[in-house]
PDB file of C-alpha atoms and ligand atoms in Angstrom:
ATOM      1  CA  MET A1242      -6.694  27.439 -41.651  1.00 42.00           C
ATOM      2  CA  PRO A1243      -8.971  29.184 -44.116  1.00 43.00           C
ATOM      3  CA  VAL A1244      -9.401  27.139 -47.267  1.00 38.00           C
ATOM      4  CA  ALA A1245     -10.320  29.054 -50.352  1.00 40.00           C
ATOM      5  CA  THR A1246     -12.591  27.311 -52.794  1.00 38.00           C
ATOM      6  CA  ASP A1247     -11.658  29.675 -55.625  1.00 39.00           C
ATOM      7  CA  HIS A1248     -10.939  26.812 -57.942  1.00 42.00           C
ATOM      8  CA  LEU A1249     -14.601  25.827 -58.035  1.00 39.00           C
ATOM      9  CA  PRO A1250     -15.924  27.190 -61.352  1.00 41.00           C
ATOM     10  CA  SER A1251     -19.007  29.364 -61.275  1.00 41.00           C
ATOM     11  CA  SER A1252     -21.875  28.064 -63.356  1.00 43.00           C
ATOM     12  CA  ARG A1253     -22.480  31.442 -65.060  1.00 46.00           C
ATOM     13  CA  THR A1254     -19.067  32.949 -65.637  1.00 46.00           C
ATOM     14  CA  ALA A1255     -15.629  31.610 -66.213  1.00 55.00           C
ATOM     15  CA  GLN A1256     -14.482  33.671 -63.229  1.00 57.00           C
ATOM     16  CA  PRO A1257     -13.715  31.696 -60.119  1.00 54.00           C
ATOM     17  CA  ARG A1258     -16.211  32.394 -57.376  1.00 55.00           C
ATOM     18  CA  ARG A1259     -15.586  32.170 -53.632  1.00 57.00           C
ATOM     19  CA  LEU A1260     -18.495  30.186 -52.253  1.00 56.00           C
ATOM     20  CA  PHE A1261     -17.632  30.297 -48.577  1.00 59.00           C
ATOM     21  CA  GLU A1262     -14.725  30.073 -46.183  1.00 65.00           C
ATOM     22  CA  ILE A1263     -14.056  26.790 -44.473  1.00 66.00           C
ATOM     23  CA  THR A1264     -12.574  27.565 -41.121  1.00 72.00           C
ATOM     24  CA  ASP A1265     -11.050  24.967 -38.795  1.00 72.00           C
ATOM     25  CA  HIS A1266     -14.243  25.112 -36.783  1.00 74.00           C
ATOM     26  CA  VAL A1267     -16.481  24.380 -39.779  1.00 70.00           C
ATOM     27  CA  LEU A1268     -14.063  21.689 -40.909  1.00 69.00           C
ATOM     28  CA  GLY A1269     -14.285  19.984 -37.511  1.00 72.00           C
ATOM     29  CA  ILE A1270     -18.082  19.946 -37.690  1.00 71.00           C
ATOM     30  CA  LEU A1271     -18.069  18.574 -41.233  1.00 67.00           C
ATOM     31  CA  GLU A1272     -15.512  15.921 -40.347  1.00 67.00           C
ATOM     32  CA  ARG A1273     -17.498  14.795 -37.341  1.00 68.00           C
ATOM     33  CA  GLY A1274     -20.607  14.646 -39.472  1.00 66.00           C
ATOM     34  CA  GLY A1275     -18.788  12.274 -41.802  1.00 61.00           C
ATOM     35  CA  ALA A1276     -18.440  14.712 -44.730  1.00 63.00           C
ATOM     36  CA  ASP A1277     -16.193  13.667 -47.591  1.00 58.00           C
ATOM     37  CA  LEU A1278     -13.520  16.338 -47.363  1.00 57.00           C
ATOM     38  CA  ASN A1279     -12.342  15.602 -50.902  1.00 57.00           C
ATOM     39  CA  GLN A1280     -15.652  16.993 -52.101  1.00 59.00           C
ATOM     40  CA  LEU A1281     -14.746  20.245 -50.395  1.00 59.00           C
ATOM     41  CA  GLY A1282     -11.425  20.539 -52.087  1.00 60.00           C
ATOM     42  CA  MET A1283      -9.542  19.442 -48.975  1.00 59.00           C
ATOM     43  CA  PRO A1284      -6.318  17.555 -49.699  1.00 58.00           C
ATOM     44  CA  ALA A1285      -6.458  13.897 -48.721  1.00 55.00           C
ATOM     45  CA  PRO A1286      -4.282  12.896 -45.761  1.00 54.00           C
ATOM     46  CA  PRO A1287      -0.945  11.459 -46.862  1.00 57.00           C
ATOM     47  CA  GLU A1288      -1.045   7.765 -47.624  1.00 53.00           C
ATOM     48  CA  PRO A1289       1.531   5.448 -46.113  1.00 53.00           C
ATOM     49  CA  GLU A1290       4.395   4.843 -48.544  1.00 57.00           C
ATOM     50  CA  ASP A1291       3.425   1.309 -49.483  1.00 56.00           C
ATOM     51  CA  GLY A1292      -0.262   2.166 -49.679  1.00 52.00           C
ATOM     52  CA  LEU A1293      -1.057   0.197 -46.552  1.00 56.00           C
ATOM     53  CA  TRP A1294      -0.856   1.033 -42.899  1.00 54.00           C
ATOM     54  CA  GLU A1295       2.078  -0.978 -41.655  1.00 58.00           C
ATOM     55  CA  ASP A1296       0.555  -1.167 -38.231  1.00 67.00           C
ATOM     56  CA  VAL A1297      -3.196  -1.086 -37.653  1.00 69.00           C
ATOM     57  CA  ARG A1298      -2.543   0.282 -34.176  1.00 76.00           C
ATOM     58  CA  VAL A1299      -1.740   3.672 -35.705  1.00 79.00           C
ATOM     59  CA  PRO A1300      -5.171   4.435 -37.226  1.00 84.00           C
ATOM     60  CA  ARG A1301      -6.894   2.755 -34.273  1.00 87.00           C
ATOM     61  CA  ALA A1302      -5.063   4.965 -31.802  1.00 90.00           C
ATOM     62  CA  ARG A1303      -6.049   8.019 -33.833  1.00 92.00           C
ATOM     63  CA  ALA A1304      -9.669   6.902 -33.955  1.00 94.00           C
ATOM     64  CA  LEU A1305      -9.787   6.412 -30.181  1.00 95.00           C
ATOM     65  CA  LYS A1306      -8.318   9.841 -29.595  1.00 97.00           C
ATOM     66  CA  ASN A1307     -10.850  11.414 -31.976  1.00 96.00           C
ATOM     67  CA  ILE A1308     -13.768   9.641 -30.329  1.00 97.00           C
ATOM     68  CA  TRP A1309     -12.679  11.124 -26.990  1.00 98.00           C
ATOM     69  CA  ILE A1310     -12.087  14.603 -28.406  1.00 98.00           C
ATOM     70  CA  ASN A1311     -15.486  14.570 -30.085  1.00 97.00           C
ATOM     71  CA  SER A1312     -17.233  13.602 -26.851  1.00 98.00           C
ATOM     72  CA  MET A1313     -15.500  16.520 -25.095  1.00 98.00           C
ATOM     73  CA  LYS A1314     -16.476  18.853 -27.930  1.00 98.00           C
ATOM     74  CA  ASP A1315     -20.076  17.655 -27.787  1.00 96.00           C
ATOM     75  CA  ALA A1316     -20.023  18.670 -24.108  1.00 97.00           C
ATOM     76  CA  ALA A1317     -18.512  22.057 -25.106  1.00 97.00           C
ATOM     77  CA  HIS A1318     -15.508  21.154 -22.954  1.00 98.00           C
ATOM     78  CA  ASP A1319     -12.746  21.722 -25.517  1.00 97.00           C
ATOM     79  CA  GLU A1320     -10.820  23.826 -23.025  1.00 98.00           C
ATOM     80  CA  TYR A1321     -10.298  20.804 -20.787  1.00 98.00           C
ATOM     81  CA  LEU A1322      -8.516  18.863 -23.562  1.00 98.00           C
ATOM     82  CA  ARG A1323      -5.135  20.418 -22.690  1.00 98.00           C
ATOM     83  CA  TRP A1324      -4.983  19.011 -19.156  1.00 98.00           C
ATOM     84  CA  ARG A1325      -2.540  16.193 -18.341  1.00 98.00           C
ATOM     85  CA  LEU A1326      -2.448  14.261 -15.079  1.00 98.00           C
ATOM     86  CA  ASP A1327       0.901  15.850 -14.192  1.00 98.00           C
ATOM     87  CA  ASP A1328      -0.662  19.325 -14.395  1.00 98.00           C
ATOM     88  CA  LEU A1329      -3.089  18.573 -11.579  1.00 98.00           C
ATOM     89  CA  ALA A1330      -2.698  19.866  -8.030  1.00 96.00           C
ATOM     90  CA  PRO A1331      -2.021  17.311  -5.261  1.00 95.00           C
ATOM     91  CA  GLU A1332      -5.588  17.636  -3.953  1.00 96.00           C
ATOM     92  CA  GLN A1333      -6.824  16.470  -7.363  1.00 97.00           C
ATOM     93  CA  LYS A1334      -5.297  13.060  -6.578  1.00 96.00           C
ATOM     94  CA  LYS A1335      -3.224  12.604  -9.703  1.00 96.00           C
ATOM     95  CA  ASP A1336      -1.405   9.572  -8.271  1.00 97.00           C
ATOM     96  CA  VAL A1337      -4.682   7.776  -7.611  1.00 98.00           C
ATOM     97  CA  LEU A1338      -5.827   8.616 -11.131  1.00 98.00           C
ATOM     98  CA  LYS A1339      -2.530   7.412 -12.612  1.00 98.00           C
ATOM     99  CA  ASP A1340      -2.696   4.116 -10.726  1.00 98.00           C
ATOM    100  CA  TRP A1341      -6.298   3.541 -11.710  1.00 98.00           C
ATOM    101  CA  LEU A1342      -5.542   4.311 -15.347  1.00 98.00           C
ATOM    102  CA  ALA A1343      -2.625   1.862 -15.301  1.00 98.00           C
ATOM    103  CA  SER A1344      -4.940  -0.830 -13.879  1.00 98.00           C
ATOM    104  CA  LEU A1345      -7.512  -0.186 -16.624  1.00 98.00           C
ATOM    105  CA  VAL A1346      -4.898  -0.355 -19.368  1.00 97.00           C
ATOM    106  CA  GLU A1347      -3.485  -3.567 -17.940  1.00 97.00           C
ATOM    107  CA  ALA A1348      -6.964  -5.117 -17.593  1.00 97.00           C
ATOM    108  CA  LYS A1349      -7.666  -4.344 -21.224  1.00 96.00           C
ATOM    109  CA  ARG A1350      -4.318  -5.794 -22.286  1.00 96.00           C
ATOM    110  CA  VAL A1351      -4.950  -9.112 -20.545  1.00 96.00           C
ATOM    111  CA  LYS A1352      -8.685  -9.032 -21.378  1.00 94.00           C
ATOM    112  CA  GLY A1353      -9.501  -9.075 -17.683  1.00 94.00           C
ATOM    113  CA  ARG A1354     -11.578  -6.955 -15.336  1.00 94.00           C
ATOM    114  CA  PRO A1355     -10.055  -4.181 -13.286  1.00 95.00           C
ATOM    115  CA  ALA A1356     -10.440  -4.632  -9.514  1.00 96.00           C
ATOM    116  CA  THR A1357     -11.856  -1.117  -9.173  1.00 98.00           C
ATOM    117  CA  LEU A1358     -14.589  -0.531 -11.721  1.00 98.00           C
ATOM    118  CA  GLN A1359     -15.961   2.759 -10.450  1.00 98.00           C
ATOM    119  CA  LEU A1360     -14.268   5.905  -9.262  1.00 98.00           C
ATOM    120  CA  ILE A1361     -16.459   8.383  -7.418  1.00 98.00           C
ATOM    121  CA  VAL A1362     -15.082  11.907  -7.221  1.00 98.00           C
ATOM    122  CA  PRO A1363     -17.191  14.182  -5.013  1.00 97.00           C
ATOM    123  CA  GLY A1364     -16.187  17.734  -4.232  1.00 96.00           C
ATOM    124  CA  ASN A1365     -17.335  21.305  -3.878  1.00 94.00           C
ATOM    125  CA  VAL A1366     -18.349  23.424  -6.830  1.00 94.00           C
ATOM    126  CA  GLY A1367     -15.252  24.556  -8.723  1.00 96.00           C
ATOM    127  CA  SER A1368     -12.822  22.349  -6.781  1.00 97.00           C
ATOM    128  CA  GLY A1369     -11.404  20.885 -10.022  1.00 98.00           C
ATOM    129  CA  LYS A1370     -13.313  17.610 -10.469  1.00 98.00           C
ATOM    130  CA  THR A1371     -14.028  17.936 -14.180  1.00 98.00           C
ATOM    131  CA  THR A1372     -10.445  19.014 -14.813  1.00 98.00           C
ATOM    132  CA  ALA A1373      -9.081  15.955 -12.984  1.00 98.00           C
ATOM    133  CA  LEU A1374     -11.345  13.534 -14.845  1.00 98.00           C
ATOM    134  CA  ALA A1375     -10.709  15.273 -18.170  1.00 98.00           C
ATOM    135  CA  ALA A1376      -6.962  14.821 -17.626  1.00 98.00           C
ATOM    136  CA  LEU A1377      -7.651  11.137 -16.934  1.00 98.00           C
ATOM    137  CA  GLY A1378      -9.652  10.866 -20.172  1.00 98.00           C
ATOM    138  CA  ASN A1379      -7.037  12.767 -22.183  1.00 98.00           C
ATOM    139  CA  GLU A1380      -4.418  10.201 -21.191  1.00 98.00           C
ATOM    140  CA  ALA A1381      -6.701   7.141 -21.247  1.00 98.00           C
ATOM    141  CA  SER A1382      -7.698   7.896 -24.838  1.00 97.00           C
ATOM    142  CA  GLU A1383      -3.992   7.889 -25.758  1.00 96.00           C
ATOM    143  CA  GLN A1384      -3.338   4.609 -24.014  1.00 96.00           C
ATOM    144  CA  GLY A1385      -5.691   2.452 -26.035  1.00 95.00           C
ATOM    145  CA  LEU A1386      -8.870   2.880 -24.000  1.00 97.00           C
ATOM    146  CA  HIS A1387     -12.106   3.718 -25.758  1.00 98.00           C
ATOM    147  CA  THR A1388     -13.024   6.669 -23.548  1.00 98.00           C
ATOM    148  CA  LEU A1389     -16.108   8.892 -23.565  1.00 98.00           C
ATOM    149  CA  PHE A1390     -17.210  11.936 -21.612  1.00 98.00           C
ATOM    150  CA  VAL A1391     -20.828  12.881 -20.995  1.00 98.00           C
ATOM    151  CA  LYS A1392     -22.721  14.881 -18.419  1.00 98.00           C
ATOM    152  CA  HIS A1393     -25.344  12.858 -16.586  1.00 97.00           C
ATOM    153  CA  ALA A1394     -28.137  15.266 -17.598  1.00 95.00           C
ATOM    154  CA  THR A1395     -27.026  15.111 -21.245  1.00 95.00           C
ATOM    155  CA  TYR A1396     -27.116  11.318 -21.225  1.00 96.00           C
ATOM    156  CA  LEU A1397     -30.679  11.402 -19.904  1.00 95.00           C
ATOM    157  CA  THR A1398     -31.697  13.880 -22.603  1.00 94.00           C
ATOM    158  CA  LEU A1399     -30.059  11.770 -25.301  1.00 95.00           C
ATOM    159  CA  ARG A1400     -32.018   8.748 -24.109  1.00 95.00           C
ATOM    160  CA  ARG A1401     -35.365  10.467 -24.511  1.00 91.00           C
ATOM    161  CA  PRO A1402     -37.292   9.703 -27.686  1.00 87.00           C
ATOM    162  CA  SER A1403     -35.867  12.034 -30.343  1.00 81.00           C
ATOM    163  CA  GLY A1404     -33.505  13.483 -27.715  1.00 84.00           C
ATOM    164  CA  GLY A1405     -30.385  12.517 -29.665  1.00 80.00           C
ATOM    165  CA  PRO A1406     -29.006  13.570 -33.032  1.00 83.00           C
ATOM    166  CA  GLU A1407     -31.003  12.477 -36.063  1.00 79.00           C
ATOM    167  CA  ASP A1408     -28.717   9.592 -36.890  1.00 78.00           C
ATOM    168  CA  MET A1409     -28.715   8.231 -33.359  1.00 86.00           C
ATOM    169  CA  THR A1410     -31.632   6.366 -31.893  1.00 91.00           C
ATOM    170  CA  ALA A1411     -32.044   6.002 -28.124  1.00 92.00           C
ATOM    171  CA  TYR A1412     -30.891   2.395 -28.577  1.00 92.00           C
ATOM    172  CA  ARG A1413     -27.637   3.496 -30.208  1.00 93.00           C
ATOM    173  CA  VAL A1414     -27.071   6.139 -27.543  1.00 95.00           C
ATOM    174  CA  ARG A1415     -27.253   3.487 -24.815  1.00 96.00           C
ATOM    175  CA  LYS A1416     -25.033   1.092 -26.768  1.00 96.00           C
ATOM    176  CA  LYS A1417     -22.418   3.804 -27.316  1.00 97.00           C
ATOM    177  CA  PHE A1418     -22.200   4.727 -23.631  1.00 98.00           C
ATOM    178  CA  VAL A1419     -22.429   1.166 -22.315  1.00 98.00           C
ATOM    179  CA  GLU A1420     -19.662  -0.074 -24.594  1.00 97.00           C
ATOM    180  CA  ALA A1421     -16.920   2.478 -23.873  1.00 98.00           C
ATOM    181  CA  ASP A1422     -13.989   1.048 -21.882  1.00 98.00           C
ATOM    182  CA  LEU A1423     -13.981   4.140 -19.686  1.00 98.00           C
ATOM    183  CA  LEU A1424     -16.927   6.487 -19.295  1.00 98.00           C
ATOM    184  CA  ILE A1425     -16.579   9.793 -17.512  1.00 98.00           C
ATOM    185  CA  LEU A1426     -20.018  10.659 -16.203  1.00 98.00           C
ATOM    186  CA  ASP A1427     -19.682  14.270 -15.170  1.00 98.00           C
ATOM    187  CA  GLU A1428     -21.966  16.219 -12.835  1.00 97.00           C
ATOM    188  CA  PHE A1429     -23.677  13.105 -11.567  1.00 97.00           C
ATOM    189  CA  CYS A1430     -27.127  14.108 -10.262  1.00 94.00           C
ATOM    190  CA  GLY A1431     -26.324  17.668 -11.326  1.00 91.00           C
ATOM    191  CA  GLU A1432     -29.305  20.012 -11.285  1.00 81.00           C
ATOM    192  CA  MET A1433     -31.345  17.347  -9.477  1.00 81.00           C
ATOM    193  CA  ASP A1434     -32.341  18.586  -6.066  1.00 70.00           C
ATOM    194  CA  GLY A1435     -35.518  16.650  -5.427  1.00 75.00           C
ATOM    195  CA  VAL A1436     -36.588  13.075  -6.023  1.00 75.00           C
ATOM    196  CA  ALA A1437     -35.654  12.245  -9.606  1.00 78.00           C
ATOM    197  CA  THR A1438     -38.275  11.177 -12.120  1.00 90.00           C
ATOM    198  CA  GLU A1439     -38.872   7.495 -12.682  1.00 92.00           C
ATOM    199  CA  PHE A1440     -37.251   7.906 -16.095  1.00 94.00           C
ATOM    200  CA  ALA A1441     -34.027   9.354 -14.624  1.00 95.00           C
ATOM    201  CA  ARG A1442     -33.847   6.616 -11.991  1.00 95.00           C
ATOM    202  CA  ARG A1443     -34.489   3.803 -14.442  1.00 96.00           C
ATOM    203  CA  GLU A1444     -32.069   5.106 -17.053  1.00 97.00           C
ATOM    204  CA  THR A1445     -29.297   5.757 -14.555  1.00 97.00           C
ATOM    205  CA  ILE A1446     -29.608   2.354 -12.897  1.00 97.00           C
ATOM    206  CA  ASP A1447     -29.646   0.717 -16.318  1.00 97.00           C
ATOM    207  CA  LEU A1448     -26.457   2.502 -17.410  1.00 98.00           C
ATOM    208  CA  VAL A1449     -24.577   1.832 -14.163  1.00 98.00           C
ATOM    209  CA  ASP A1450     -25.762  -1.778 -13.983  1.00 97.00           C
ATOM    210  CA  SER A1451     -24.963  -2.559 -17.606  1.00 97.00           C
ATOM    211  CA  ARG A1452     -21.478  -1.119 -17.361  1.00 98.00           C
ATOM    212  CA  LEU A1453     -20.790  -3.015 -14.157  1.00 97.00           C
ATOM    213  CA  ALA A1454     -22.061  -6.276 -15.656  1.00 96.00           C
ATOM    214  CA  ALA A1455     -19.830  -5.759 -18.686  1.00 96.00           C
ATOM    215  CA  GLY A1456     -16.808  -5.012 -16.468  1.00 97.00           C
ATOM    216  CA  ARG A1457     -16.362  -1.496 -17.877  1.00 98.00           C
ATOM    217  CA  ALA A1458     -14.965   1.351 -15.838  1.00 98.00           C
ATOM    218  CA  THR A1459     -16.853   4.527 -14.973  1.00 98.00           C
ATOM    219  CA  ALA A1460     -15.671   7.695 -13.235  1.00 98.00           C
ATOM    220  CA  TYR A1461     -18.277   9.986 -11.681  1.00 98.00           C
ATOM    221  CA  SER A1462     -17.893  13.572 -10.558  1.00 98.00           C
ATOM    222  CA  THR A1463     -20.522  15.032  -8.279  1.00 97.00           C
ATOM    223  CA  ASN A1464     -21.203  17.952  -5.974  1.00 95.00           C
ATOM    224  CA  LEU A1465     -23.450  15.787  -3.824  1.00 95.00           C
ATOM    225  CA  ARG A1466     -22.959  13.534  -0.832  1.00 95.00           C
ATOM    226  CA  SER A1467     -24.167   9.945  -0.777  1.00 96.00           C
ATOM    227  CA  ARG A1468     -27.217  10.838   1.370  1.00 95.00           C
ATOM    228  CA  SER A1469     -28.520  13.642   3.526  1.00 94.00           C
ATOM    229  CA  THR A1470     -27.593  13.652   7.191  1.00 95.00           C
ATOM    230  CA  PRO A1471     -28.639  15.922  10.079  1.00 97.00           C
ATOM    231  CA  GLN A1472     -25.283  17.684   9.656  1.00 95.00           C
ATOM    232  CA  PHE A1473     -25.663  17.984   5.857  1.00 93.00           C
ATOM    233  CA  PRO A1474     -29.405  18.068   5.218  1.00 94.00           C
ATOM    234  CA  ALA A1475     -29.193  18.758   1.460  1.00 91.00           C
ATOM    235  CA  PRO A1476     -30.499  15.808  -0.588  1.00 93.00           C
ATOM    236  CA  GLY A1477     -27.825  13.274  -1.433  1.00 94.00           C
ATOM    237  CA  ILE A1478     -27.606  10.741  -4.252  1.00 96.00           C
ATOM    238  CA  ALA A1479     -29.652   8.106  -2.381  1.00 96.00           C
ATOM    239  CA  ASP A1480     -32.400  10.670  -1.706  1.00 95.00           C
ATOM    240  CA  ILE A1481     -32.563  11.665  -5.366  1.00 95.00           C
ATOM    241  CA  LEU A1482     -31.953   8.438  -7.254  1.00 96.00           C
ATOM    242  CA  GLY A1483     -32.770   5.873  -4.554  1.00 95.00           C
ATOM    243  CA  GLU A1484     -30.908   3.318  -2.462  1.00 96.00           C
ATOM    244  CA  ARG A1485     -30.840   0.774  -5.306  1.00 95.00           C
ATOM    245  CA  LEU A1486     -28.794   3.159  -7.406  1.00 96.00           C
ATOM    246  CA  LEU A1487     -26.449   4.056  -4.537  1.00 97.00           C
ATOM    247  CA  SER A1488     -25.833   0.392  -3.830  1.00 97.00           C
ATOM    248  CA  ARG A1489     -24.773  -0.177  -7.455  1.00 97.00           C
ATOM    249  CA  LEU A1490     -22.707   2.982  -7.498  1.00 96.00           C
ATOM    250  CA  GLN A1491     -20.701   1.776  -4.530  1.00 96.00           C
ATOM    251  CA  SER A1492     -20.057  -1.655  -5.992  1.00 96.00           C
ATOM    252  CA  ARG A1493     -16.344  -2.234  -6.769  1.00 96.00           C
ATOM    253  CA  ALA A1494     -15.922   1.489  -6.240  1.00 97.00           C
ATOM    254  CA  HIS A1495     -13.186   3.727  -4.957  1.00 98.00           C
ATOM    255  CA  LEU A1496     -14.039   7.084  -3.427  1.00 98.00           C
ATOM    256  CA  GLU A1497     -11.647   9.979  -3.921  1.00 97.00           C
ATOM    257  CA  LYS A1498     -12.923  13.270  -2.606  1.00 97.00           C
ATOM    258  CA  ILE A1499     -11.422  16.470  -3.992  1.00 96.00           C
ATOM    259  CA  HIS A1500     -11.083  19.037  -1.240  1.00 94.00           C
ATOM    260  CA  GLY A1501     -10.617  22.700  -1.901  1.00 88.00           C
ATOM    261  CA  GLN A1502     -12.227  26.006  -2.566  1.00 89.00           C
ATOM    262  CA  ASP A1503     -13.986  27.073  -5.726  1.00 91.00           C
ATOM    263  CA  ARG A1504     -11.107  27.747  -8.139  1.00 92.00           C
ATOM    264  CA  ARG A1505     -13.334  30.018 -10.207  1.00 90.00           C
ATOM    265  CA  LYS A1506     -13.832  32.462  -7.340  1.00 83.00           C
ATOM    266  CA  PRO A1507     -12.053  35.756  -7.946  1.00 77.00           C
ATOM    267  CA  ARG A1508      -9.340  36.511  -5.354  1.00 73.00           C
ATOM    268  CA  LYS A1509     -11.181  39.695  -4.495  1.00 77.00           C
ATOM    269  CA  ALA A1510     -14.924  39.294  -4.041  1.00 75.00           C
ATOM    270  CA  LEU A1511     -16.987  41.024  -6.721  1.00 76.00           C
ATOM    271  CA  ASP A1512     -19.087  43.735  -5.187  1.00 78.00           C
ATOM    272  CA  TRP A1513     -22.494  43.608  -6.816  1.00 79.00           C
TER     273      TRP A1513
HETATM  274  N1  ATP B 255      -4.748  22.317 -10.939  1.00 72.49           N
HETATM  275  C1  ATP B 255      -5.331  23.417 -11.395  1.00 72.49           C
HETATM  276  N2  ATP B 255      -4.616  24.540 -11.549  1.00 72.49           N
HETATM  277  C2  ATP B 255      -5.189  25.680 -11.993  1.00 72.49           C
HETATM  278  N3  ATP B 255      -6.480  25.787 -12.347  1.00 72.49           N
HETATM  279  C3  ATP B 255      -7.252  24.707 -12.221  1.00 72.49           C
HETATM  280  C4  ATP B 255      -6.725  23.463 -11.737  1.00 72.49           C
HETATM  281  N4  ATP B 255      -7.733  22.578 -11.727  1.00 72.49           N
HETATM  282  C5  ATP B 255      -8.807  23.219 -12.178  1.00 72.49           C
HETATM  283  N5  ATP B 255      -8.542  24.486 -12.469  1.00 72.49           N
HETATM  284  C6  ATP B 255      -9.482  25.505 -12.972  1.00 72.49           C
HETATM  285  O1  ATP B 255     -10.495  25.682 -12.008  1.00 72.49           O
HETATM  286  C7  ATP B 255     -11.746  25.901 -12.617  1.00 72.49           C
HETATM  287  C8  ATP B 255     -12.762  24.926 -12.057  1.00 72.49           C
HETATM  288  O2  ATP B 255     -12.355  23.599 -12.388  1.00 72.49           O
HETATM  289  P1  ATP B 255     -13.417  22.474 -12.768  1.00 72.49           P
HETATM  290  O3  ATP B 255     -14.333  22.938 -13.837  1.00 72.49           O
HETATM  291  O4  ATP B 255     -12.643  21.259 -12.999  1.00 72.49           O
HETATM  292  O5  ATP B 255     -14.224  22.377 -11.390  1.00 72.49           O
HETATM  293  P2  ATP B 255     -15.425  21.428 -10.999  1.00 72.49           P
HETATM  294  O6  ATP B 255     -15.133  20.885  -9.660  1.00 72.49           O
HETATM  295  O7  ATP B 255     -15.692  20.471 -12.086  1.00 72.49           O
HETATM  296  O8  ATP B 255     -16.616  22.490 -10.902  1.00 72.49           O
HETATM  297  P3  ATP B 255     -18.196  22.213 -10.924  1.00 72.49           P
HETATM  298  O9  ATP B 255     -18.538  21.623  -9.601  1.00 72.49           O
HETATM  299  O10 ATP B 255     -18.800  23.577 -11.103  1.00 72.49           O
HETATM  300  O11 ATP B 255     -18.494  21.303 -12.053  1.00 72.49           O
HETATM  301  C9  ATP B 255     -11.521  25.751 -14.107  1.00 72.49           C
HETATM  302  O12 ATP B 255     -11.435  27.036 -14.666  1.00 72.49           O
HETATM  303  C10 ATP B 255     -10.195  25.043 -14.212  1.00 72.49           C
HETATM  304  O13 ATP B 255      -9.485  25.411 -15.382  1.00 72.49           O
HETATM  305 MG1   MG B 256     -17.388  20.173 -13.273  1.00 72.49          MG
END
């Protein structure tokens, strides 16, 4: 939706002057940055007839949806926003995801704690883990849950001094991710193939622990196993982040492995 700003008068001539084009993309960035769209000549959203929202659930539901969408956009995962649980393949365990979501919604409604607080989704590269958890988040954010998506490595970067956006201190980053009703922590231990740094261990344990203590749900996707074995000698989560972390990860947890081949693989192997 290009928005012309022709009506803005030029300071030198009486002729209108086109300053720049505001595309949907630019508009999204400005909106997320808290820009006053009126200042940009954008029409205000329609007011409710009586000047008041009849039902505060309407703007709240919109806000929750936007918070989720923005977290997916921050991860450059816009293309996963279209997925619904019903679109998933059977091996992506949509029924398990639906049941878990229902339990989270119910727990929030009665201000209780869900029996299963953590969902661990391991699987091969490209098996559809992110898609399954994105579909969960897409629906959770429409059912009244404050839902966020972040990659594990991104969270660790955000927690470093001056690792986050200018307006967000490391303290606020932690608060934001600890307080969400449902956090999707994607690519858990991704790109970590040795023993993690003390910082990564401490920060990850702190996040998992704090969310557990607060009774908030977390879903993890990972390409790794819990630990290395003679049959699978590659380092597992316990080898990288330690047994203390694994113990917390498995607390009130449900494991749902996604089996299947890499869905990104071309049908015919590329010869190069
Ligand atoms: N049910 C499905 N039907 C068709 N395509 C799918 C389905 N699920 C996932 N895909 C596609 O398969 C590709 C890989 O999915 P996804 O990114 O979810 O995998 P992943 O397990 O998270 O991979 P990685 O381990 O690399 O993070 C994506 O292009 C996605 O759109
Ligand atoms: Mg993924």
